Every structure is written in structure tokens, then in C-alpha cells.
Amino acid sequence: PLLTTHGMDKSGNAKMLVELASQAEVFDVSALGDRSFMIEKQFLDKPVYGQDKMSRNYLAEMLRLVYDANDDKECLVPLHADGDGHCLVHAISRCLVGRELFWHALRINLHRHLRENLVQYKDIFSNFMDGDRDEWCEIIDEAHPDYRPHVDSTDGHGLRPIHILGLANILRRPIILLDSVGGLQSSGEYAGIYLPVLYPPEQCRGKAKPGAATAPPPELNKPIVIAWGSSAHNHYVPLVVVQGMSPVRLPAHVLPKVAVTGHDDLERYVKFEADGSVVIGGEKSWNATSSLRRTAVS
């Protein structure tokens, strides 16, 4: 929660964000939109930090397809994410910076974003939901970090596909949710590509470099990838690149269909390679060593 409202000044001192120049009261997680974490090999077996062995076993066949498409390199691994009801935002934070530092800020931003863009989300989900006011109020409440489900709820902390779509929008980048090969081939629609369709593609790119007025525009923010950790489909894990293995491509036969918003927007937000694959990651990468000492966005 500290990083939701605090940052560091140029001297490295902790300050309230409102005390820092040009900062809002709450950290804007869109600043992480072009970030990507890559794990160093020596940390892969670090307990409660490195790869999640149960998830790796569940995703083994799908991961083999990815490795085959990347010169048989074990280039993408599922990492641990705490199963405390916040696993979706834990997984997203780890994809971005390697630690679960920003889980609280992600939920605060998501809660505000859904509340401010409720009309648009009702329109997007008009074919899936009946627009019941109580249900939409519950969806917004579920996004808040202090939300507690009703006693008879079976949904944990309630984060569902609409929240993944919301996170894609607040980060201004696609989120790809993968599953085992069986899950990808099933009719259950557990996997999907979530696009930041509430923002035009030009707002879903990295920052232009100073003095680069004549240079081509920055590339679209590359997708980050999460996956289901088991066939129970009740726990998300981050899928991250192993350092030294980038760029990593997801082959076309692993990519799920677009979730909720439809296929027409896909190429506006995702850059495809000539073979139909998609490069994942980000323009600014953190590794395990730097994530241990960096707790502010520079």
C-alpha cells in the first residue's frame, strides 16, 4: 500500500506523492505501461519468488510449444504469485517489475477507472450482462483492495474477466491470459487477449525520447502474459521472460482469441511478426537484482 501514495525525491527520501512535483495523490500505474520484468536464471529456484513448479507442470505442454517457437530455449516461465485473493494484481505487478509492490496501486487505479468509465463498460459488456445496477456496483466494489466477498460467495475476492480488461486499459497495453493446451482448446473460454480499447492506439505506446521529434513514433506497448496456475482456474500466475532469452515470441497457435471486445481491434493494439507470432515484454526491463533495490519508477 505504501507505493500507492508515496514515492522518492531526487535524494532518495520517501515523500507523499502530493509533495512531489506534478504528482497526483495516487500513483498512476500507466507509468508502468512499457515496463517488463525478466528473471535471471540464478533466481529461478528461489522459494516464494522463482518459478512456480505446480503451475509449470500444469502449463508444460503449452510452454513446450513456446520453447519450440524460440529455438528450443526455455525462455518463458511461470513465477510464484501469492494466493491471498489478490493473485491477479500480484501476477500483473510481477510481470511489470518482478515484485508484488504495486498490487495495491493497481487495484486502487482499477476501482477508480471502472467507476469513471462505467458507461463504456456497460456498452462493451451489453451482450454478456443485462446491465443490472446492483451487479455493476458489485463489480466496481470487487476492484477495491479492501473488498471482502459476501459470506456465501464462491468467487474469492471477485476479480473476473472485466477486471482483466480494466487492468489492460489502465496500463495501456494488452494482457494475454493463457492456459494449458487443453484449456486453450476447450469451449470454456478461460484464455483470451484483453485489449486497451478505451484508449486510442497512439496512447498505448512508449514515451517518445526527448529531442526525437523527427524519429518514428514509439512502438505499441508489448503484451504482458499471465496464466492460470491449475485446472481449477482459480489462481493467476505471471509468465515472464528469462533474462538473456529475449525477444520471446508467442507463436500464433498458442495465442487465444480476443476476449470480450472482438477481433477487429486486435491489429490496432498488437504488433504481429511476419510469421503471425507476437513479441512479449516491454521496452524498459527490470531484472531480479534491480527489483530488489528499486521501489520507485524513474
GROMACS .gro file of C-alpha atoms in nm:
model
  298
    1PRO     CA    1   0.000   0.000   0.000
    2LEU     CA    2   0.290   0.242   0.066
    3LEU     CA    3   0.374   0.282  -0.303
    4THR     CA    4   0.017   0.379  -0.383
    5THR     CA    5   0.061   0.716  -0.213
    6HIS     CA    6   0.439   0.756  -0.169
    7GLY     CA    7   0.743   0.795  -0.392
    8MET     CA    8   1.102   0.912  -0.368
    9ASP     CA    9   1.252   1.253  -0.425
   10LYS     CA   10   1.583   1.305  -0.607
   11SER     CA   11   1.771   1.249  -0.283
   12GLY     CA   12   1.610   0.909  -0.232
   13ASN     CA   13   1.388   1.022   0.054
   14ALA     CA   14   1.034   0.887   0.085
   15LYS     CA   15   0.769   1.152   0.024
   16MET     CA   16   0.395   1.167  -0.018
   17LEU     CA   17   0.319   1.183  -0.390
   18VAL     CA   18   0.130   1.510  -0.341
   19GLU     CA   19   0.452   1.660  -0.205
   20LEU     CA   20   0.644   1.570  -0.521
   21ALA     CA   21   0.626   1.796  -0.825
   22SER     CA   22   0.349   1.714  -1.077
   23GLN     CA   23   0.231   1.411  -0.880
   24ALA     CA   24  -0.127   1.314  -0.803
   25GLU     CA   25  -0.242   1.178  -0.470
   26VAL     CA   26  -0.236   0.818  -0.601
   27PHE     CA   27   0.035   0.663  -0.817
   28ASP     CA   28  -0.074   0.638  -1.181
   29VAL     CA   29   0.011   0.282  -1.285
   30SER     CA   30   0.000   0.372  -1.654
   31ALA     CA   31   0.361   0.485  -1.593
   32LEU     CA   32   0.444   0.112  -1.587
   33GLY     CA   33   0.290   0.051  -1.928
   34ASP     CA   34   0.621  -0.006  -2.105
   35ARG     CA   35   0.792  -0.193  -1.820
   36SER     CA   36   0.877  -0.561  -1.822
   37PHE     CA   37   1.045  -0.794  -1.576
   38MET     CA   38   1.299  -1.057  -1.681
   39ILE     CA   39   1.415  -1.311  -1.425
   40GLU     CA   40   1.779  -1.412  -1.401
   41LYS     CA   41   1.848  -1.785  -1.414
   42GLN     CA   42   2.005  -1.794  -1.069
   43PHE     CA   43   1.674  -1.685  -0.916
   44LEU     CA   44   1.454  -1.943  -1.090
   45ASP     CA   45   1.461  -2.181  -0.795
   46LYS     CA   46   1.439  -1.918  -0.521
   47PRO     CA   47   1.149  -2.019  -0.291
   48VAL     CA   48   0.838  -1.796  -0.298
   49TYR     CA   49   0.999  -1.588  -0.573
   50GLY     CA   50   1.116  -1.803  -0.864
   51GLN     CA   51   0.925  -2.039  -1.084
   52ASP     CA   52   0.604  -2.198  -0.960
   53LYS     CA   53   0.659  -2.568  -1.012
   54MET     CA   54   0.293  -2.667  -0.984
   55SER     CA   55   0.196  -2.415  -1.250
   56ARG     CA   56   0.489  -2.518  -1.467
   57ASN     CA   57   0.367  -2.878  -1.461
   58TYR     CA   58   0.013  -2.771  -1.548
   59LEU     CA   59   0.134  -2.547  -1.833
   60ALA     CA   60   0.413  -2.779  -1.953
   61GLU     CA   61   0.264  -2.872  -2.290
   62MET     CA   62   0.180  -2.510  -2.374
   63LEU     CA   63   0.527  -2.393  -2.265
   64ARG     CA   64   0.685  -2.659  -2.487
   65LEU     CA   65   0.508  -2.503  -2.787
   66VAL     CA   66   0.654  -2.164  -2.691
   67TYR     CA   67   1.003  -2.310  -2.650
   68ASP     CA   68   0.981  -2.484  -2.987
   69ALA     CA   69   0.899  -2.148  -3.148
   70ASN     CA   70   1.201  -1.984  -2.981
   71ASP     CA   71   1.486  -2.212  -3.095
   72ASP     CA   72   1.407  -2.468  -2.825
   73LYS     CA   73   1.504  -2.223  -2.549
   74GLU     CA   74   1.334  -2.237  -2.209
   75CYS     CA   75   1.263  -1.868  -2.236
   76LEU     CA   76   0.932  -1.820  -2.052
   77VAL     CA   77   0.849  -1.938  -1.700
   78PRO     CA   78   0.554  -1.913  -1.458
   79LEU     CA   79   0.652  -1.742  -1.133
   80HIS     CA   80   0.509  -1.759  -0.785
   81ALA     CA   81   0.216  -1.531  -0.701
   82ASP     CA   82   0.071  -1.514  -0.351
   83GLY     CA   83  -0.269  -1.683  -0.328
   84ASP     CA   84  -0.423  -1.433  -0.089
   85GLY     CA   85  -0.717  -1.326  -0.305
   86HIS     CA   86  -0.511  -1.062  -0.485
   87CYS     CA   87  -0.330  -1.304  -0.718
   88LEU     CA   88  -0.440  -1.127  -1.037
   89VAL     CA   89  -0.277  -0.797  -0.942
   90HIS     CA   90   0.017  -0.979  -0.782
   91ALA     CA   91   0.077  -1.153  -1.115
   92ILE     CA   92   0.046  -0.829  -1.313
   93SER     CA   93   0.283  -0.645  -1.077
   94ARG     CA   94   0.541  -0.923  -1.108
   95CYS     CA   95   0.516  -0.912  -1.487
   96LEU     CA   96   0.597  -0.541  -1.471
   97VAL     CA   97   0.864  -0.505  -1.203
   98GLY     CA   98   0.935  -0.852  -1.065
   99ARG     CA   99   0.784  -0.787  -0.723
  100GLU     CA  100   0.427  -0.759  -0.598
  101LEU     CA  101   0.498  -0.399  -0.500
  102PHE     CA  102   0.220  -0.241  -0.700
  103TRP     CA  103  -0.072  -0.476  -0.626
  104HIS     CA  104  -0.247  -0.216  -0.410
  105ALA     CA  105  -0.194   0.069  -0.656
  106LEU     CA  106  -0.325  -0.149  -0.938
  107ARG     CA  107  -0.649  -0.217  -0.750
  108ILE     CA  108  -0.695   0.147  -0.647
  109ASN     CA  109  -0.643   0.257  -1.009
  110LEU     CA  110  -0.876  -0.018  -1.132
  111HIS     CA  111  -1.150   0.077  -0.888
  112ARG     CA  112  -1.135   0.442  -0.993
  113HIS     CA  113  -1.112   0.354  -1.362
  114LEU     CA  114  -1.422   0.133  -1.358
  115ARG     CA  115  -1.618   0.391  -1.164
  116GLU     CA  116  -1.523   0.671  -1.406
  117ASN     CA  117  -1.583   0.464  -1.721
  118LEU     CA  118  -1.890   0.269  -1.618
  119VAL     CA  119  -2.094   0.378  -1.922
  120GLN     CA  120  -1.832   0.248  -2.164
  121TYR     CA  121  -1.801  -0.084  -1.984
  122LYS     CA  122  -2.176  -0.132  -1.979
  123ASP     CA  123  -2.171  -0.084  -2.355
  124ILE     CA  124  -1.879  -0.326  -2.407
  125PHE     CA  125  -2.047  -0.596  -2.196
  126SER     CA  126  -2.401  -0.534  -2.322
  127ASN     CA  127  -2.406  -0.874  -2.496
  128PHE     CA  128  -2.282  -1.056  -2.186
  129MET     CA  129  -2.460  -0.884  -1.897
  130ASP     CA  130  -2.809  -0.747  -1.851
  131GLY     CA  131  -2.694  -0.416  -1.703
  132ASP     CA  132  -2.834  -0.481  -1.356
  133ARG     CA  133  -2.730  -0.186  -1.139
  134ASP     CA  134  -2.652  -0.400  -0.834
  135GLU     CA  135  -2.423  -0.626  -1.036
  136TRP     CA  136  -2.226  -0.333  -1.173
  137CYS     CA  137  -2.194  -0.183  -0.827
  138GLU     CA  138  -2.058  -0.518  -0.710
  139ILE     CA  139  -1.808  -0.531  -0.997
  140ILE     CA  140  -1.674  -0.189  -0.902
  141ASP     CA  141  -1.662  -0.278  -0.533
  142GLU     CA  142  -1.474  -0.600  -0.614
  143ALA     CA  143  -1.190  -0.399  -0.765
  144HIS     CA  144  -1.111  -0.218  -0.441
  145PRO     CA  145  -0.825  -0.365  -0.232
  146ASP     CA  146  -1.041  -0.359   0.082
  147TYR     CA  147  -1.326  -0.554  -0.079
  148ARG     CA  148  -1.444  -0.860   0.109
  149PRO     CA  149  -1.680  -1.105  -0.062
  150HIS     CA  150  -2.016  -1.189   0.083
  151VAL     CA  151  -2.028  -1.486   0.319
  152ASP     CA  152  -2.198  -1.708   0.057
  153SER     CA  153  -1.965  -1.602  -0.227
  154THR     CA  154  -1.751  -1.864  -0.404
  155ASP     CA  155  -1.553  -1.611  -0.611
  156GLY     CA  156  -1.267  -1.536  -0.370
  157HIS     CA  157  -1.206  -1.164  -0.399
  158GLY     CA  158  -1.425  -1.146  -0.707
  159LEU     CA  159  -1.173  -1.046  -0.976
  160ARG     CA  160  -1.306  -1.164  -1.312
  161PRO     CA  161  -1.258  -1.102  -1.686
  162ILE     CA  162  -1.393  -0.748  -1.672
  163HIS     CA  163  -1.120  -0.665  -1.422
  164ILE     CA  164  -0.851  -0.802  -1.655
  165LEU     CA  165  -0.991  -0.582  -1.930
  166GLY     CA  166  -0.985  -0.287  -1.689
  167LEU     CA  167  -0.621  -0.356  -1.599
  168ALA     CA  168  -0.527  -0.370  -1.969
  169ASN     CA  169  -0.682  -0.028  -2.009
  170ILE     CA  170  -0.522   0.139  -1.707
  171LEU     CA  171  -0.182   0.005  -1.819
  172ARG     CA  172  -0.250   0.099  -2.184
  173ARG     CA  173  -0.123  -0.240  -2.303
  174PRO     CA  174  -0.267  -0.581  -2.394
  175ILE     CA  175  -0.283  -0.858  -2.136
  176ILE     CA  176  -0.272  -1.215  -2.267
  177LEU     CA  177  -0.425  -1.479  -2.040
  178LEU     CA  178  -0.300  -1.828  -2.129
  179ASP     CA  179  -0.394  -2.175  -2.014
  180SER     CA  180  -0.285  -2.533  -2.063
  181VAL     CA  181  -0.319  -2.671  -2.416
  182GLY     CA  182  -0.636  -2.846  -2.306
  183GLY     CA  183  -0.772  -2.521  -2.166
  184LEU     CA  184  -0.681  -2.331  -2.483
  185GLN     CA  185  -0.866  -2.588  -2.691
  186SER     CA  186  -1.172  -2.611  -2.468
  187SER     CA  187  -1.500  -2.430  -2.512
  188GLY     CA  188  -1.476  -2.280  -2.163
  189GLU     CA  189  -1.315  -1.957  -2.287
  190TYR     CA  190  -1.071  -1.948  -1.997
  191ALA     CA  191  -0.798  -1.780  -2.206
  192GLY     CA  192  -0.809  -1.456  -2.400
  193ILE     CA  193  -0.637  -1.142  -2.524
  194TYR     CA  194  -0.757  -0.832  -2.342
  195LEU     CA  195  -0.711  -0.507  -2.535
  196PRO     CA  196  -0.697  -0.146  -2.401
  197VAL     CA  197  -0.980  -0.040  -2.630
  198LEU     CA  198  -1.091   0.257  -2.419
  199TYR     CA  199  -0.779   0.439  -2.537
  200PRO     CA  200  -0.665   0.506  -2.896
  201PRO     CA  201  -0.356   0.310  -3.003
  202GLU     CA  202  -0.142   0.626  -3.006
  203GLN     CA  203  -0.192   0.646  -2.628
  204CYS     CA  204  -0.079   0.285  -2.587
  205ARG     CA  205   0.283   0.340  -2.686
  206GLY     CA  206   0.606   0.404  -2.501
  207LYS     CA  207   0.720   0.757  -2.431
  208ALA     CA  208   0.896   0.943  -2.711
  209LYS     CA  209   1.261   1.021  -2.642
  210PRO     CA  210   1.346   1.389  -2.578
  211GLY     CA  211   1.460   1.565  -2.894
  212ALA     CA  212   1.331   1.287  -3.118
  213ALA     CA  213   1.067   1.491  -3.299
  214THR     CA  214   1.166   1.352  -3.640
  215ALA     CA  215   1.204   0.993  -3.521
  216PRO     CA  216   0.930   0.733  -3.582
  217PRO     CA  217   0.670   0.709  -3.305
  218PRO     CA  218   0.743   0.468  -3.020
  219GLU     CA  219   0.622   0.112  -3.066
  220LEU     CA  220   0.297  -0.014  -2.922
  221ASN     CA  221   0.335  -0.135  -2.566
  222LYS     CA  222   0.404  -0.507  -2.588
  223PRO     CA  223   0.165  -0.750  -2.420
  224ILE     CA  224   0.229  -0.891  -2.077
  225VAL     CA  225   0.133  -1.252  -2.015
  226ILE     CA  226  -0.037  -1.424  -1.723
  227ALA     CA  227  -0.176  -1.776  -1.700
  228TRP     CA  228  -0.399  -1.999  -1.496
  229GLY     CA  229  -0.199  -2.194  -1.241
  230SER     CA  230  -0.412  -2.510  -1.247
  231SER     CA  231  -0.719  -2.673  -1.398
  232ALA     CA  232  -0.926  -2.527  -1.113
  233HIS     CA  233  -0.893  -2.187  -1.285
  234ASN     CA  234  -0.886  -2.004  -0.954
  235HIS     CA  235  -0.528  -1.874  -0.939
  236TYR     CA  236  -0.329  -1.649  -1.175
  237VAL     CA  237   0.048  -1.664  -1.219
  238PRO     CA  238   0.281  -1.433  -1.412
  239LEU     CA  239   0.463  -1.567  -1.718
  240VAL     CA  240   0.794  -1.383  -1.753
  241VAL     CA  241   1.093  -1.394  -1.984
  242VAL     CA  242   1.421  -1.545  -1.865
  243GLN     CA  243   1.697  -1.286  -1.889
  244GLY     CA  244   1.918  -1.332  -2.194
  245MET     CA  245   1.640  -1.505  -2.389
  246SER     CA  246   1.460  -1.200  -2.531
  247PRO     CA  247   1.296  -1.129  -2.762
  248VAL     CA  248   1.045  -1.403  -2.688
  249ARG     CA  249   0.766  -1.476  -2.932
  250LEU     CA  250   0.432  -1.638  -2.863
  251PRO     CA  251   0.355  -1.848  -3.172
  252ALA     CA  252   0.023  -1.798  -3.346
  253HIS     CA  253  -0.105  -2.143  -3.245
  254VAL     CA  254  -0.071  -2.052  -2.875
  255LEU     CA  255  -0.247  -1.716  -2.897
  256PRO     CA  256  -0.608  -1.724  -2.773
  257LYS     CA  257  -0.885  -1.523  -2.931
  258VAL     CA  258  -0.965  -1.168  -2.827
  259ALA     CA  259  -1.175  -1.160  -2.511
  260VAL     CA  260  -1.496  -0.957  -2.495
  261THR     CA  261  -1.416  -0.679  -2.743
  262GLY     CA  262  -1.382  -0.876  -3.066
  263HIS     CA  263  -1.112  -0.950  -3.324
  264ASP     CA  264  -1.143  -0.629  -3.529
  265ASP     CA  265  -0.933  -0.426  -3.284
  266LEU     CA  266  -0.653  -0.679  -3.247
  267GLU     CA  267  -0.402  -0.544  -3.501
  268ARG     CA  268  -0.457  -0.188  -3.379
  269TYR     CA  269  -0.313  -0.278  -3.039
  270VAL     CA  270  -0.087  -0.579  -3.103
  271LYS     CA  271   0.209  -0.589  -3.340
  272PHE     CA  272   0.237  -0.920  -3.523
  273GLU     CA  273   0.555  -1.060  -3.672
  274ALA     CA  274   0.565  -1.194  -4.027
  275ASP     CA  275   0.501  -1.549  -3.906
  276GLY     CA  276   0.195  -1.445  -3.703
  277SER     CA  277   0.375  -1.456  -3.369
  278VAL     CA  278   0.374  -1.180  -3.106
  279VAL     CA  279   0.678  -1.050  -2.919
  280ILE     CA  280   0.607  -1.005  -2.550
  281GLY     CA  281   0.777  -0.797  -2.283
  282GLY     CA  282   0.848  -0.426  -2.266
  283GLU     CA  283   1.085  -0.154  -2.378
  284LYS     CA  284   1.222  -0.097  -2.025
  285SER     CA  285   1.324  -0.413  -1.847
  286TRP     CA  286   1.393  -0.486  -1.481
  287ASN     CA  287   1.572  -0.795  -1.357
  288ALA     CA  288   1.565  -0.963  -1.019
  289THR     CA  289   1.870  -0.775  -0.891
  290SER     CA  290   1.735  -0.431  -0.971
  291SER     CA  291   1.385  -0.513  -0.845
  292LEU     CA  292   1.528  -0.588  -0.503
  293ARG     CA  293   1.661  -0.234  -0.463
  294ARG     CA  294   1.426  -0.019  -0.673
  295THR     CA  295   1.092   0.076  -0.526
  296ALA     CA  296   1.012   0.384  -0.735
  297VAL     CA  297   0.957   0.446  -1.105
  298SER     CA  298   1.239   0.653  -1.254
   0.00000   0.00000   0.00000
